[in-house]
Amino acid sequence: MRLRSLLYVPGSSPRFLEKAHERGADAVIIDLEDAVAANEKDAARAALGRSVTMVGRGGAQVIVRINTHDEPAMLADAAAAREAGAQALYIPKVSSPEILHRLDAYLRPLEGAASRQPMQFAPLIEDPAGLLNAASIAAGPRVFALSIGGEDLATAMGAQPTPEVLRLPKLMVHYAAKAAGVLSFGLLRSTADYADKPALAAAIAEARDFGFDGATCIHPSVVPLLNDGFSPSPEELERAGRLIAAADEANQAGIGAFTFEGKFVDMPIVNRARALLARASG
C-alpha cells in the first residue's frame, strides 16, 4: 500500500467533504475527533455513510479518526466507520496496545456478520507512555501504520513543540514502525505554516531520506507536495533500473560487489534500488 499523502477533513463540514475527492490525496482521513465540536460529534458520526462515499469517489483510501476519550464514543465511532465502509481507523491517544485489542475484539463479530474485510488500524502516539510502548503498539492487531501527534505529546511532556524537542520522539516511533514492518507517517520538522512551500518541500525531502512513507496534512495545497516528495523522481527510477541491470550482469559473472558509475556497489545498495522500484509501482 502506497500512502504518501493523507488529507484530514472535518467530519462535520459538508463543504470540505464534498471536495475532498478532488484533492489528489492517497488517503482521506474523516476526522471525528479534534476537528469536530463536541455538540456536533453525534451528527458527524451519523453522517459517516454519506461522508465515506463522498470522499472515496476519486479512489482514495478512506480512514476515520475516531474519538477515544471514552469507551462508548470510541466503539460507536468504530462501528459507524465499519458500517460506512471505511478501510481503516486512525486511533488517537494510544498509550498501549490494550486499546487496539479492545477495538479488534469489538469489531471482529461485526465484520464476520457482514463478511467484510477487517478494518486496519493506524495508532497515533501522543503521550510519553505511548512513546515508550511504541514497539508493542506497532506490533498490535490490525496495525498498518504508526504516527505521532507532536503537539499533544509536547503538551503531555510540559514541553514546547519545537523541532529539537520532537525530533527524537518522532524517530523513536518511526523506528518502531519500521521494526514492525508497518508504514511510518510524519515529518521531522514543524509544518504549521503550510503556505511556506520551500520549507515544506525541504521537510518532506528530509523525511523521505529517513525512510518515512508519507505524512498527514490539513490543507489540500500540501497534497501535491507530499505526493511529489514521497515519490521517486524519473531520474531516480531510471538510475535504479540501470543499477539493477548491472547487478544482474555481475551476478551472472559470479561477481558480488562491483563498481557502478564510479561508485562501489554491494547487496544493500542493490536491495535499496529494488525497494525503490517496488515502492514506485505501488
mmCIF file of C-alpha atoms in Angstrom:
data_model
loop_
_atom_site.group_PDB
_atom_site.id
_atom_site.type_symbol
_atom_site.label_atom_id
_atom_site.label_comp_id
_atom_site.label_asym_id
_atom_site.label_seq_id
_atom_site.Cartn_x
_atom_site.Cartn_y
_atom_site.Cartn_z
ATOM 1 C CA MET A 1 0.000 0.000 0.000
ATOM 2 C CA ARG A 2 1.414 3.402 -1.017
ATOM 3 C CA LEU A 3 0.135 6.268 1.122
ATOM 4 C CA ARG A 4 2.185 9.390 0.506
ATOM 5 C CA SER A 5 -0.469 11.947 1.376
ATOM 6 C CA LEU A 6 -3.246 11.712 3.962
ATOM 7 C CA LEU A 7 -5.615 14.688 3.993
ATOM 8 C CA TYR A 8 -7.598 15.460 7.135
ATOM 9 C CA VAL A 9 -11.179 16.613 6.544
ATOM 10 C CA PRO A 10 -13.557 17.610 9.381
ATOM 11 C CA GLY A 11 -16.378 15.095 9.612
ATOM 12 C CA SER A 12 -18.808 17.914 10.362
ATOM 13 C CA SER A 13 -18.041 20.027 7.282
ATOM 14 C CA PRO A 14 -20.071 19.052 4.175
ATOM 15 C CA ARG A 15 -18.279 21.736 2.143
ATOM 16 C CA PHE A 16 -14.856 20.184 2.723
ATOM 17 C CA LEU A 17 -16.139 16.611 2.468
ATOM 18 C CA GLU A 18 -17.705 17.253 -0.934
ATOM 19 C CA LYS A 19 -14.411 18.458 -2.411
ATOM 20 C CA ALA A 20 -12.030 16.032 -0.700
ATOM 21 C CA HIS A 21 -12.082 13.521 -3.576
ATOM 22 C CA GLU A 22 -10.750 16.210 -5.940
ATOM 23 C CA ARG A 23 -7.596 16.917 -3.947
ATOM 24 C CA GLY A 24 -5.462 14.003 -5.175
ATOM 25 C CA ALA A 25 -4.622 12.587 -1.750
ATOM 26 C CA ASP A 26 -3.794 8.893 -1.475
ATOM 27 C CA ALA A 27 -5.994 8.768 1.631
ATOM 28 C CA VAL A 28 -8.624 10.995 3.182
ATOM 29 C CA ILE A 29 -8.982 10.994 6.963
ATOM 30 C CA ILE A 30 -12.504 11.899 8.042
ATOM 31 C CA ASP A 31 -11.894 13.456 11.436
ATOM 32 C CA LEU A 32 -14.457 12.848 14.167
ATOM 33 C CA GLU A 33 -12.078 13.950 16.921
ATOM 34 C CA ASP A 34 -10.247 17.277 17.229
ATOM 35 C CA ALA A 35 -11.777 18.946 14.162
ATOM 36 C CA VAL A 36 -15.365 18.391 15.325
ATOM 37 C CA ALA A 37 -17.018 20.360 18.130
ATOM 38 C CA ALA A 38 -18.446 18.314 20.999
ATOM 39 C CA ASN A 39 -22.031 19.226 20.124
ATOM 40 C CA GLU A 40 -21.534 18.107 16.506
ATOM 41 C CA LYS A 41 -19.875 14.733 17.094
ATOM 42 C CA ASP A 42 -23.081 12.669 17.071
ATOM 43 C CA ALA A 43 -24.213 14.253 13.799
ATOM 44 C CA ALA A 44 -20.797 13.725 12.185
ATOM 45 C CA ARG A 45 -20.872 10.069 13.209
ATOM 46 C CA ALA A 46 -24.413 9.621 11.877
ATOM 47 C CA ALA A 47 -23.357 11.137 8.538
ATOM 48 C CA LEU A 48 -20.397 8.781 8.032
ATOM 49 C CA GLY A 49 -22.206 6.632 5.457
ATOM 50 C CA ARG A 50 -22.583 9.601 3.130
ATOM 51 C CA SER A 51 -19.206 11.087 4.053
ATOM 52 C CA VAL A 52 -17.225 7.912 3.312
ATOM 53 C CA THR A 53 -18.936 7.534 -0.062
ATOM 54 C CA MET A 54 -18.259 11.179 -0.931
ATOM 55 C CA VAL A 55 -14.561 11.310 -0.102
ATOM 56 C CA GLY A 56 -13.834 7.935 -1.705
ATOM 57 C CA ARG A 57 -15.163 8.850 -5.144
ATOM 58 C CA GLY A 58 -11.711 9.596 -6.514
ATOM 59 C CA GLY A 59 -10.232 6.277 -5.409
ATOM 60 C CA ALA A 60 -8.563 7.452 -2.193
ATOM 61 C CA GLN A 61 -8.352 5.170 0.798
ATOM 62 C CA VAL A 62 -10.887 6.297 3.399
ATOM 63 C CA ILE A 63 -9.790 6.426 7.028
ATOM 64 C CA VAL A 64 -11.816 7.642 10.006
ATOM 65 C CA ARG A 65 -10.184 9.272 13.019
ATOM 66 C CA ILE A 66 -12.290 8.201 15.971
ATOM 67 C CA ASN A 67 -12.719 9.583 19.477
ATOM 68 C CA THR A 68 -11.025 7.671 22.286
ATOM 69 C CA HIS A 69 -11.846 9.941 25.243
ATOM 70 C CA ASP A 70 -14.453 7.438 26.462
ATOM 71 C CA GLU A 71 -15.361 3.863 25.611
ATOM 72 C CA PRO A 72 -18.934 4.390 24.319
ATOM 73 C CA ALA A 73 -17.844 7.142 21.918
ATOM 74 C CA MET A 74 -14.903 5.080 20.683
ATOM 75 C CA LEU A 75 -16.969 1.972 20.000
ATOM 76 C CA ALA A 76 -19.800 3.961 18.416
ATOM 77 C CA ASP A 77 -17.351 5.696 16.073
ATOM 78 C CA ALA A 78 -15.665 2.399 15.163
ATOM 79 C CA ALA A 79 -18.984 0.672 14.446
ATOM 80 C CA ALA A 80 -20.187 3.587 12.324
ATOM 81 C CA ALA A 81 -16.927 3.640 10.356
ATOM 82 C CA ARG A 82 -17.199 -0.090 9.691
ATOM 83 C CA GLU A 83 -20.822 0.221 8.605
ATOM 84 C CA ALA A 84 -19.932 3.128 6.308
ATOM 85 C CA GLY A 85 -17.225 1.097 4.556
ATOM 86 C CA ALA A 86 -14.073 2.885 5.742
ATOM 87 C CA GLN A 87 -10.857 0.952 5.138
ATOM 88 C CA ALA A 88 -9.114 1.944 8.351
ATOM 89 C CA LEU A 89 -9.316 3.739 11.679
ATOM 90 C CA TYR A 90 -6.933 6.471 12.793
ATOM 91 C CA ILE A 91 -6.804 5.921 16.550
ATOM 92 C CA PRO A 92 -5.613 8.891 18.631
ATOM 93 C CA LYS A 93 -4.007 8.919 22.061
ATOM 94 C CA VAL A 94 -2.849 5.307 22.012
ATOM 95 C CA SER A 95 -0.743 4.693 25.124
ATOM 96 C CA SER A 96 -0.565 0.889 24.925
ATOM 97 C CA PRO A 97 -1.710 -1.976 22.671
ATOM 98 C CA GLU A 98 -4.626 -2.652 25.022
ATOM 99 C CA ILE A 99 -6.950 -0.220 23.240
ATOM 100 C CA LEU A 100 -6.166 -1.929 19.923
ATOM 101 C CA HIS A 101 -7.068 -5.327 21.337
ATOM 102 C CA ARG A 102 -10.367 -3.948 22.669
ATOM 103 C CA LEU A 103 -11.288 -2.473 19.306
ATOM 104 C CA ASP A 104 -10.244 -5.634 17.482
ATOM 105 C CA ALA A 105 -12.396 -7.801 19.762
ATOM 106 C CA TYR A 106 -15.351 -5.439 19.337
ATOM 107 C CA LEU A 107 -15.121 -5.298 15.536
ATOM 108 C CA ARG A 108 -14.482 -8.975 14.773
ATOM 109 C CA PRO A 109 -18.086 -10.198 15.234
ATOM 110 C CA LEU A 110 -19.446 -7.162 13.381
ATOM 111 C CA GLU A 111 -17.192 -7.772 10.399
ATOM 112 C CA GLY A 112 -17.827 -11.506 10.434
ATOM 113 C CA ALA A 113 -21.575 -10.995 10.315
ATOM 114 C CA ALA A 114 -21.240 -8.727 7.280
ATOM 115 C CA SER A 115 -18.469 -10.758 5.564
ATOM 116 C CA ARG A 116 -16.361 -7.617 5.251
ATOM 117 C CA GLN A 117 -12.617 -7.133 5.097
ATOM 118 C CA PRO A 118 -11.273 -6.215 8.538
ATOM 119 C CA MET A 119 -10.596 -2.526 9.021
ATOM 120 C CA GLN A 120 -6.957 -1.696 9.653
ATOM 121 C CA PHE A 121 -5.596 0.460 12.467
ATOM 122 C CA ALA A 122 -3.237 3.442 12.420
ATOM 123 C CA PRO A 123 -2.397 4.282 16.050
ATOM 124 C CA LEU A 124 -1.454 7.876 16.837
ATOM 125 C CA ILE A 125 1.000 8.159 19.733
ATOM 126 C CA GLU A 126 0.520 11.344 21.754
ATOM 127 C CA ASP A 127 1.959 10.853 25.250
ATOM 128 C CA PRO A 128 5.172 9.591 26.889
ATOM 129 C CA ALA A 129 3.629 6.221 27.795
ATOM 130 C CA GLY A 130 2.714 5.610 24.176
ATOM 131 C CA LEU A 131 6.193 6.662 23.117
ATOM 132 C CA LEU A 132 7.807 4.091 25.413
ATOM 133 C CA ASN A 133 5.309 1.442 24.253
ATOM 134 C CA ALA A 134 5.736 2.233 20.549
ATOM 135 C CA ALA A 135 7.200 -1.164 19.652
ATOM 136 C CA SER A 136 4.359 -3.135 21.243
ATOM 137 C CA ILE A 137 1.779 -0.763 19.745
ATOM 138 C CA ALA A 138 3.284 -1.222 16.274
ATOM 139 C CA ALA A 139 3.018 -4.996 16.740
ATOM 140 C CA GLY A 140 -0.638 -4.785 17.802
ATOM 141 C CA PRO A 141 -3.614 -6.238 15.922
ATOM 142 C CA ARG A 142 -4.560 -4.765 12.524
ATOM 143 C CA VAL A 143 -1.826 -2.119 12.653
ATOM 144 C CA PHE A 144 -0.715 -0.994 9.192
ATOM 145 C CA ALA A 145 0.890 2.345 10.099
ATOM 146 C CA LEU A 146 2.186 4.377 13.007
ATOM 147 C CA SER A 147 2.326 8.112 13.592
ATOM 148 C CA ILE A 148 2.926 10.640 16.342
ATOM 149 C CA GLY A 149 0.911 13.655 17.456
ATOM 150 C CA GLY A 150 3.627 16.188 18.148
ATOM 151 C CA GLU A 151 1.501 18.956 19.665
ATOM 152 C CA ASP A 152 -0.252 16.622 22.121
ATOM 153 C CA LEU A 153 2.989 14.870 23.011
ATOM 154 C CA ALA A 154 4.713 18.159 23.767
ATOM 155 C CA THR A 155 1.773 19.227 25.927
ATOM 156 C CA ALA A 156 1.839 15.920 27.812
ATOM 157 C CA MET A 157 5.557 16.409 28.490
ATOM 158 C CA GLY A 158 5.207 20.055 29.514
ATOM 159 C CA ALA A 159 7.440 20.934 26.579
ATOM 160 C CA GLN A 160 7.363 23.232 23.574
ATOM 161 C CA PRO A 161 6.682 21.516 20.208
ATOM 162 C CA THR A 162 9.947 22.667 18.642
ATOM 163 C CA PRO A 163 11.805 20.550 16.061
ATOM 164 C CA GLU A 164 14.563 19.881 18.594
ATOM 165 C CA VAL A 165 12.092 18.618 21.215
ATOM 166 C CA LEU A 166 10.123 16.413 18.817
ATOM 167 C CA ARG A 167 12.885 15.006 16.626
ATOM 168 C CA LEU A 168 13.881 12.133 18.924
ATOM 169 C CA PRO A 169 10.291 11.089 19.791
ATOM 170 C CA LYS A 170 9.343 11.122 16.122
ATOM 171 C CA LEU A 171 12.329 8.965 15.253
ATOM 172 C CA MET A 172 11.558 6.547 18.095
ATOM 173 C CA VAL A 173 8.050 5.989 16.719
ATOM 174 C CA HIS A 174 9.435 5.808 13.180
ATOM 175 C CA TYR A 175 11.942 3.109 14.135
ATOM 176 C CA ALA A 176 9.228 1.148 15.947
ATOM 177 C CA ALA A 177 7.108 1.214 12.793
ATOM 178 C CA LYS A 178 9.982 0.069 10.600
ATOM 179 C CA ALA A 179 10.911 -2.717 13.024
ATOM 180 C CA ALA A 180 7.329 -3.988 12.860
ATOM 181 C CA GLY A 181 7.190 -3.720 9.065
ATOM 182 C CA VAL A 182 4.374 -1.146 9.018
ATOM 183 C CA LEU A 183 4.132 2.266 7.377
ATOM 184 C CA SER A 184 5.530 5.332 9.117
ATOM 185 C CA PHE A 185 3.836 8.708 8.663
ATOM 186 C CA GLY A 186 5.278 12.050 9.625
ATOM 187 C CA LEU A 187 7.763 14.861 9.096
ATOM 188 C CA LEU A 188 10.680 15.703 11.366
ATOM 189 C CA ARG A 189 10.135 19.459 11.118
ATOM 190 C CA SER A 190 7.141 21.578 12.070
ATOM 191 C CA THR A 191 4.748 22.220 9.191
ATOM 192 C CA ALA A 192 2.307 24.621 10.831
ATOM 193 C CA ASP A 193 2.862 27.219 8.083
ATOM 194 C CA TYR A 194 1.506 25.367 5.066
ATOM 195 C CA ALA A 195 1.997 28.486 2.900
ATOM 196 C CA ASP A 196 5.797 28.167 3.194
ATOM 197 C CA LYS A 197 6.180 25.742 0.299
ATOM 198 C CA PRO A 198 10.018 25.708 0.154
ATOM 199 C CA ALA A 199 10.190 24.823 3.861
ATOM 200 C CA LEU A 200 7.562 22.128 3.400
ATOM 201 C CA ALA A 201 9.387 20.643 0.416
ATOM 202 C CA ALA A 202 12.618 20.545 2.431
ATOM 203 C CA ALA A 203 10.856 18.866 5.370
ATOM 204 C CA ILE A 204 9.310 16.268 3.072
ATOM 205 C CA ALA A 205 12.649 15.538 1.384
ATOM 206 C CA GLU A 206 14.288 15.088 4.789
ATOM 207 C CA ALA A 207 11.532 12.739 5.960
ATOM 208 C CA ARG A 208 11.847 10.643 2.821
ATOM 209 C CA ASP A 209 15.624 10.407 3.328
ATOM 210 C CA PHE A 210 14.912 8.989 6.798
ATOM 211 C CA GLY A 211 12.538 6.402 5.324
ATOM 212 C CA PHE A 212 9.150 7.888 6.216
ATOM 213 C CA ASP A 213 6.449 6.692 3.840
ATOM 214 C CA GLY A 214 4.128 9.704 3.816
ATOM 215 C CA ALA A 215 2.555 12.348 6.012
ATOM 216 C CA THR A 216 -0.769 13.827 7.002
ATOM 217 C CA CYS A 217 -1.860 17.369 6.169
ATOM 218 C CA ILE A 218 -4.784 19.635 6.967
ATOM 219 C CA HIS A 219 -4.673 21.823 3.847
ATOM 220 C CA PRO A 220 -5.208 20.499 0.303
ATOM 221 C CA SER A 221 -2.423 22.680 -1.109
ATOM 222 C CA VAL A 222 0.082 20.420 0.674
ATOM 223 C CA VAL A 223 -1.131 17.229 -1.050
ATOM 224 C CA PRO A 224 0.835 17.719 -4.315
ATOM 225 C CA LEU A 225 3.997 18.422 -2.331
ATOM 226 C CA LEU A 226 3.587 15.187 -0.379
ATOM 227 C CA ASN A 227 2.820 13.158 -3.494
ATOM 228 C CA ASP A 228 5.861 14.527 -5.311
ATOM 229 C CA GLY A 229 8.197 14.480 -2.334
ATOM 230 C CA PHE A 230 7.437 10.902 -1.298
ATOM 231 C CA SER A 231 7.673 9.610 -4.895
ATOM 232 C CA PRO A 232 10.935 8.698 -6.636
ATOM 233 C CA SER A 233 11.842 11.049 -9.473
ATOM 234 C CA PRO A 234 12.067 9.728 -13.070
ATOM 235 C CA GLU A 235 15.846 10.096 -12.817
ATOM 236 C CA GLU A 236 15.964 8.012 -9.641
ATOM 237 C CA LEU A 237 13.845 5.294 -11.225
ATOM 238 C CA GLU A 238 15.950 5.231 -14.372
ATOM 239 C CA ARG A 239 19.174 5.003 -12.388
ATOM 240 C CA ALA A 240 17.764 2.247 -10.168
ATOM 241 C CA GLY A 241 16.817 0.257 -13.257
ATOM 242 C CA ARG A 242 20.319 0.586 -14.684
ATOM 243 C CA LEU A 243 21.898 -0.341 -11.365
ATOM 244 C CA ILE A 244 19.797 -3.495 -11.065
ATOM 245 C CA ALA A 245 20.664 -4.464 -14.645
ATOM 246 C CA ALA A 246 24.354 -4.028 -13.830
ATOM 247 C CA ALA A 247 23.901 -6.096 -10.663
ATOM 248 C CA ASP A 248 22.264 -8.891 -12.649
ATOM 249 C CA GLU A 249 25.183 -8.907 -15.088
ATOM 250 C CA ALA A 250 27.678 -9.004 -12.228
ATOM 251 C CA ASN A 251 25.784 -11.843 -10.581
ATOM 252 C CA GLN A 252 25.798 -13.882 -13.786
ATOM 253 C CA ALA A 253 29.542 -13.351 -13.984
ATOM 254 C CA GLY A 254 29.961 -14.582 -10.419
ATOM 255 C CA ILE A 255 30.849 -11.143 -9.095
ATOM 256 C CA GLY A 256 29.453 -9.933 -5.773
ATOM 257 C CA ALA A 257 30.386 -6.313 -5.182
ATOM 258 C CA PHE A 258 31.052 -4.187 -8.271
ATOM 259 C CA THR A 259 31.571 -0.611 -9.415
ATOM 260 C CA PHE A 260 28.685 1.333 -10.939
ATOM 261 C CA GLU A 261 29.159 4.834 -12.307
ATOM 262 C CA GLY A 262 32.333 5.229 -10.304
ATOM 263 C CA LYS A 263 30.860 4.050 -7.003
ATOM 264 C CA PHE A 264 31.223 0.827 -5.049
ATOM 265 C CA VAL A 265 28.000 -1.216 -5.008
ATOM 266 C CA ASP A 266 27.148 -4.224 -2.849
ATOM 267 C CA MET A 267 23.938 -6.060 -1.992
ATOM 268 C CA PRO A 268 22.370 -3.492 0.406
ATOM 269 C CA ILE A 269 22.600 -0.841 -2.319
ATOM 270 C CA VAL A 270 21.067 -3.196 -4.888
ATOM 271 C CA ASN A 271 18.269 -4.090 -2.483
ATOM 272 C CA ARG A 272 17.588 -0.396 -1.891
ATOM 273 C CA ALA A 273 17.242 0.137 -5.639
ATOM 274 C CA ARG A 274 14.829 -2.791 -5.889
ATOM 275 C CA ALA A 275 12.792 -1.405 -2.984
ATOM 276 C CA LEU A 276 12.607 1.990 -4.679
ATOM 277 C CA LEU A 277 11.194 0.451 -7.861
ATOM 278 C CA ALA A 278 8.736 -1.638 -5.857
ATOM 279 C CA ARG A 279 7.575 1.430 -3.932
ATOM 280 C CA ALA A 280 7.050 3.374 -7.150
ATOM 281 C CA SER A 281 4.858 0.613 -8.568
ATOM 282 C CA GLY A 282 2.568 0.794 -5.530
#
